[in-house]
Tab-separated table of C-alpha atoms in Angstrom:
chain	number	residue	atom	x	y	z
A	1	MET	CA	25.165	-19.555	-1.503
A	2	THR	CA	21.144	-19.787	-2.180
A	3	GLU	CA	20.088	-20.234	1.591
A	4	GLN	CA	22.220	-16.935	2.262
A	5	ILE	CA	21.027	-14.914	-0.179
A	6	HIS	CA	17.643	-16.431	1.054
A	7	GLU	CA	18.398	-15.241	4.939
A	8	GLN	CA	19.986	-11.461	3.646
A	9	ALA	CA	16.812	-10.941	1.988
A	10	THR	CA	14.802	-12.284	4.896
A	11	VAL	CA	16.594	-9.953	7.115
A	12	THR	CA	16.371	-6.584	4.827
A	13	THR	CA	12.294	-7.821	4.264
A	14	ARG	CA	12.005	-7.972	8.184
A	15	THR	CA	13.992	-4.651	9.504
A	16	LEU	CA	11.572	-3.043	6.692
A	17	HIS	CA	8.890	-4.358	8.429
A	18	ASP	CA	9.624	-2.896	11.611
A	19	GLY	CA	10.363	0.189	10.531
A	20	LEU	CA	6.914	0.803	8.179
A	21	LEU	CA	4.835	-0.283	11.221
A	22	GLU	CA	6.536	2.653	13.249
A	23	LEU	CA	4.892	4.942	10.341
A	24	GLU	CA	1.782	6.054	12.034
A	25	ASP	CA	3.533	6.770	15.681
A	26	ARG	CA	5.924	9.477	13.976
A	27	PRO	CA	5.275	12.990	13.796
A	28	PRO	CA	4.265	13.723	9.796
A	29	ARG	CA	7.584	15.059	8.364
A	30	VAL	CA	5.564	16.541	5.264
A	31	SER	CA	2.191	18.738	5.244
A	32	LEU	CA	-1.111	17.199	3.883
A	33	PHE	CA	-0.854	19.649	0.824
A	34	SER	CA	2.387	18.456	0.128
A	35	MET	CA	1.360	14.668	0.022
A	36	ILE	CA	-1.151	16.207	-2.332
A	37	ARG	CA	0.923	18.039	-4.820
A	38	GLU	CA	3.047	14.706	-5.243
A	39	ASP	CA	0.270	12.876	-5.766
A	40	TRP	CA	-1.023	15.121	-8.409
A	41	ARG	CA	2.169	15.295	-10.078
A	42	VAL	CA	3.101	11.840	-10.720
A	43	ASN	CA	-1.052	10.404	-11.635
A	44	SER	CA	-1.612	12.205	-15.108
A	45	HIS	CA	-5.356	10.794	-15.104
A	46	MET	CA	-7.967	12.965	-13.154
A	47	LYS	CA	-9.601	9.874	-11.335
A	48	SER	CA	-6.726	8.664	-9.678
A	49	ARG	CA	-5.756	12.281	-8.916
A	50	PHE	CA	-9.512	12.595	-7.520
A	51	VAL	CA	-9.166	9.513	-5.565
A	52	LEU	CA	-6.476	10.128	-4.096
A	53	VAL	CA	-6.504	13.624	-2.844
A	54	LEU	CA	-10.197	12.359	-1.322
A	55	PHE	CA	-8.104	10.148	0.482
A	56	ARG	CA	-5.410	12.090	1.933
A	57	CYS	CA	-7.994	13.878	3.323
A	58	ALA	CA	-10.169	11.664	4.858
A	59	HIS	CA	-6.430	9.507	6.232
A	60	ALA	CA	-5.644	13.091	7.759
A	61	SER	CA	-8.888	13.655	9.091
A	62	TYR	CA	-8.762	10.388	10.701
A	63	ASN	CA	-5.731	10.580	11.922
A	64	ASP	CA	-6.138	13.863	13.770
A	65	ARG	CA	-5.110	13.778	17.389
A	66	ARG	CA	-7.731	16.072	18.545
A	67	ARG	CA	-11.418	14.374	19.127
A	68	LEU	CA	-13.446	17.069	18.634
A	69	THR	CA	-11.867	17.659	15.176
A	70	ARG	CA	-12.084	13.703	14.409
A	71	ALA	CA	-15.576	14.023	15.386
A	72	LEU	CA	-16.836	17.594	13.022
A	73	THR	CA	-15.236	15.512	10.025
A	74	ALA	CA	-16.528	12.516	10.082
A	75	PRO	CA	-19.564	13.319	7.934
A	76	TYR	CA	-16.238	13.889	5.582
A	77	ARG	CA	-15.132	10.751	5.809
A	78	PHE	CA	-18.479	9.145	4.909
A	79	VAL	CA	-19.177	11.006	2.034
A	80	TYR	CA	-15.820	9.698	1.032
A	81	ARG	CA	-16.872	5.935	1.618
A	82	LEU	CA	-19.506	6.595	-0.363
A	83	ILE	CA	-18.519	8.184	-3.087
A	84	VAL	CA	-14.523	6.390	-3.395
A	85	ASP	CA	-16.019	2.673	-2.136
A	86	TRP	CA	-19.375	2.527	-3.051
A	87	VAL	CA	-19.502	4.438	-6.363
A	88	MET	CA	-16.286	4.291	-7.910
A	89	GLY	CA	-16.003	0.986	-6.254
A	90	ILE	CA	-12.525	1.443	-5.142
A	91	ASP	CA	-11.962	0.499	-1.491
A	92	ILE	CA	-8.939	2.088	-0.010
A	93	PRO	CA	-10.227	3.265	3.604
A	94	CYS	CA	-9.209	6.128	5.172
A	95	ARG	CA	-6.916	4.079	7.759
A	96	VAL	CA	-4.425	2.589	5.323
A	97	THR	CA	-1.356	3.881	5.380
A	98	LEU	CA	0.173	5.183	1.868
A	99	GLY	CA	3.403	6.764	1.329
A	100	ARG	CA	4.146	9.523	-0.983
A	101	GLY	CA	3.760	9.518	-4.784
A	102	VAL	CA	1.334	6.745	-5.225
A	103	VAL	CA	0.256	5.858	-8.653
A	104	LEU	CA	-3.050	4.421	-9.547
A	105	TYR	CA	-3.414	3.450	-13.215
A	106	HIS	CA	-7.065	2.524	-14.275
A	107	SER	CA	-8.409	3.133	-10.593
A	108	VAL	CA	-11.126	0.027	-10.625
A	109	GLY	CA	-12.142	-2.933	-8.364
A	110	ILE	CA	-8.608	-1.854	-6.073
A	111	VAL	CA	-9.158	-3.455	-2.835
A	112	ILE	CA	-6.596	-2.377	0.406
A	113	ASN	CA	-7.033	-3.618	4.281
A	114	GLU	CA	-6.915	-0.812	6.318
A	115	ALA	CA	-4.244	-2.071	8.317
A	116	VAL	CA	-1.849	-2.506	5.458
A	117	LYS	CA	1.345	0.010	5.280
A	118	MET	CA	2.786	0.947	2.228
A	119	GLY	CA	5.882	2.587	1.437
A	120	ASP	CA	6.855	5.525	-1.317
A	121	GLY	CA	6.367	5.623	-4.992
A	122	CYS	CA	3.922	2.537	-5.050
A	123	ILE	CA	2.297	1.788	-8.493
A	124	ILE	CA	-0.808	0.051	-8.180
A	125	ARG	CA	-3.187	-1.167	-11.213
A	126	HIS	CA	-6.868	-2.239	-11.674
A	127	GLY	CA	-7.774	-5.434	-10.074
A	128	VAL	CA	-5.730	-5.085	-7.234
A	129	THR	CA	-6.182	-6.929	-4.003
A	130	ILE	CA	-4.105	-5.944	-0.842
A	131	GLY	CA	-5.564	-8.286	1.848
A	132	ASN	CA	-5.386	-9.309	5.762
A	133	LYS	CA	-5.563	-13.142	6.792
A	134	LEU	CA	-6.733	-13.975	10.239
A	135	GLY	CA	-4.635	-15.838	12.318
A	136	ASP	CA	-5.560	-18.713	14.472
A	137	ASP	CA	-6.198	-16.053	17.318
A	138	GLY	CA	-8.962	-14.157	15.872
A	139	GLU	CA	-6.130	-11.099	14.688
A	140	SER	CA	-5.982	-9.533	11.198
A	141	TYR	CA	-2.422	-9.699	9.798
A	142	PRO	CA	-1.840	-7.888	6.574
A	143	PRO	CA	0.954	-7.394	4.250
A	144	THR	CA	3.676	-4.522	4.732
A	145	ILE	CA	4.621	-3.232	1.796
A	146	GLY	CA	7.998	-1.176	0.339
A	147	ASN	CA	8.975	1.628	-1.202
A	148	ARG	CA	8.220	1.562	-5.414
A	149	VAL	CA	7.020	-1.615	-5.391
A	150	GLU	CA	4.804	-2.338	-8.656
A	151	PHE	CA	1.615	-4.304	-8.745
A	152	GLY	CA	0.409	-5.924	-11.732
A	153	ALA	CA	-3.001	-5.508	-12.998
A	154	GLY	CA	-5.026	-8.417	-10.905
A	155	ALA	CA	-2.420	-9.241	-8.230
A	156	ILE	CA	-3.549	-10.362	-5.352
A	157	VAL	CA	-1.594	-10.540	-1.665
A	158	ILE	CA	-2.314	-11.920	1.047
A	159	GLY	CA	-2.018	-12.348	4.971
A	160	ASP	CA	1.433	-11.102	7.015
A	161	ILE	CA	3.956	-10.804	4.053
A	162	LEU	CA	6.512	-8.699	3.341
A	163	ILE	CA	7.060	-7.173	-0.070
A	164	GLY	CA	10.561	-5.610	-0.387
A	165	ASP	CA	11.634	-2.727	-1.842
A	166	GLU	CA	11.033	-2.667	-6.154
A	167	ALA	CA	9.920	-5.268	-5.817
A	168	ILE	CA	7.352	-6.354	-8.610
A	169	ILE	CA	4.091	-8.196	-8.357
A	170	GLY	CA	2.932	-9.457	-11.813
A	171	ALA	CA	-0.665	-9.444	-13.730
A	172	GLY	CA	-2.569	-12.509	-11.790
A	173	SER	CA	-0.191	-13.349	-9.400
A	174	VAL	CA	-1.325	-14.509	-5.835
A	175	VAL	CA	1.357	-13.621	-3.480
A	176	THR	CA	0.878	-15.505	-0.251
A	177	ARG	CA	4.793	-15.321	1.022
A	178	ASP	CA	7.893	-12.507	1.399
A	179	VAL	CA	9.165	-10.902	-1.627
A	180	ALA	CA	12.502	-9.915	-1.486
A	181	PRO	CA	13.861	-6.537	-2.763
A	182	GLY	CA	14.396	-5.847	-6.028
A	183	ALA	CA	12.256	-9.203	-7.177
A	184	VAL	CA	10.211	-10.163	-9.825
A	185	VAL	CA	7.139	-12.321	-8.881
A	186	ALA	CA	4.295	-13.824	-11.252
A	187	GLY	CA	1.788	-16.867	-10.940
A	188	ASN	CA	-0.353	-18.997	-8.111
A	189	PRO	CA	1.308	-19.106	-6.131
A	190	ALA	CA	4.218	-16.257	-6.768
A	191	ARG	CA	7.462	-17.504	-8.043
A	192	GLU	CA	10.624	-15.099	-8.259
A	193	ILE	CA	11.265	-15.040	-12.166
A	194	ALA	CA	14.083	-12.535	-12.075
A	195	ARG	CA	15.539	-10.334	-9.497
A	196	HIS	CA	17.249	-6.792	-9.664
A	197	ALA	CA	19.265	-4.797	-7.432
A	198	PRO	CA	17.003	-1.843	-5.673
A	199	ARG	CA	18.208	1.912	-6.506
A	200	VAL	CA	19.847	3.587	-3.425
A	201	ARG	CA	18.013	6.610	-2.771
């Protein structure tokens, strides 16, 4: 029974992975301003709002298919990096794919690898690291994050792993393996300590 549940969770997370990998290849479904409005609505702290507004604009600039526009907005992307990374200590490169309505709590010391793809409604607290792992082939393999995933302060998620919808990563956890949808994990290395059924949206 346990093996069947594990296999089902693995299939679910792999399906999630395949879907999120297509995000950047799809035409945008919502406008930049809609994304910014939603970020503004779900974040109560001005610092978090400020960071996300700058990120959304930098991300849109980087992903613009018009070469001239990308070239003309390159100085803005440099200013974004200067302010958010060098000054504020938040490393969210403009290549990162963040879904709608991301919440940043106490946004200090957050590090996200540039190839990470994250779904909608995720919660990220201070000190969170979502990083890649170099494979034997020299390629970079980052995590793929589902929808409404919650990261506790100081959580570390590393490598080519899948974090399912509505998973909760406990504070200070070190995650190097797939996390099933609705699972609550904690510890170093992280282990599942509870599970709830993800809500149907």
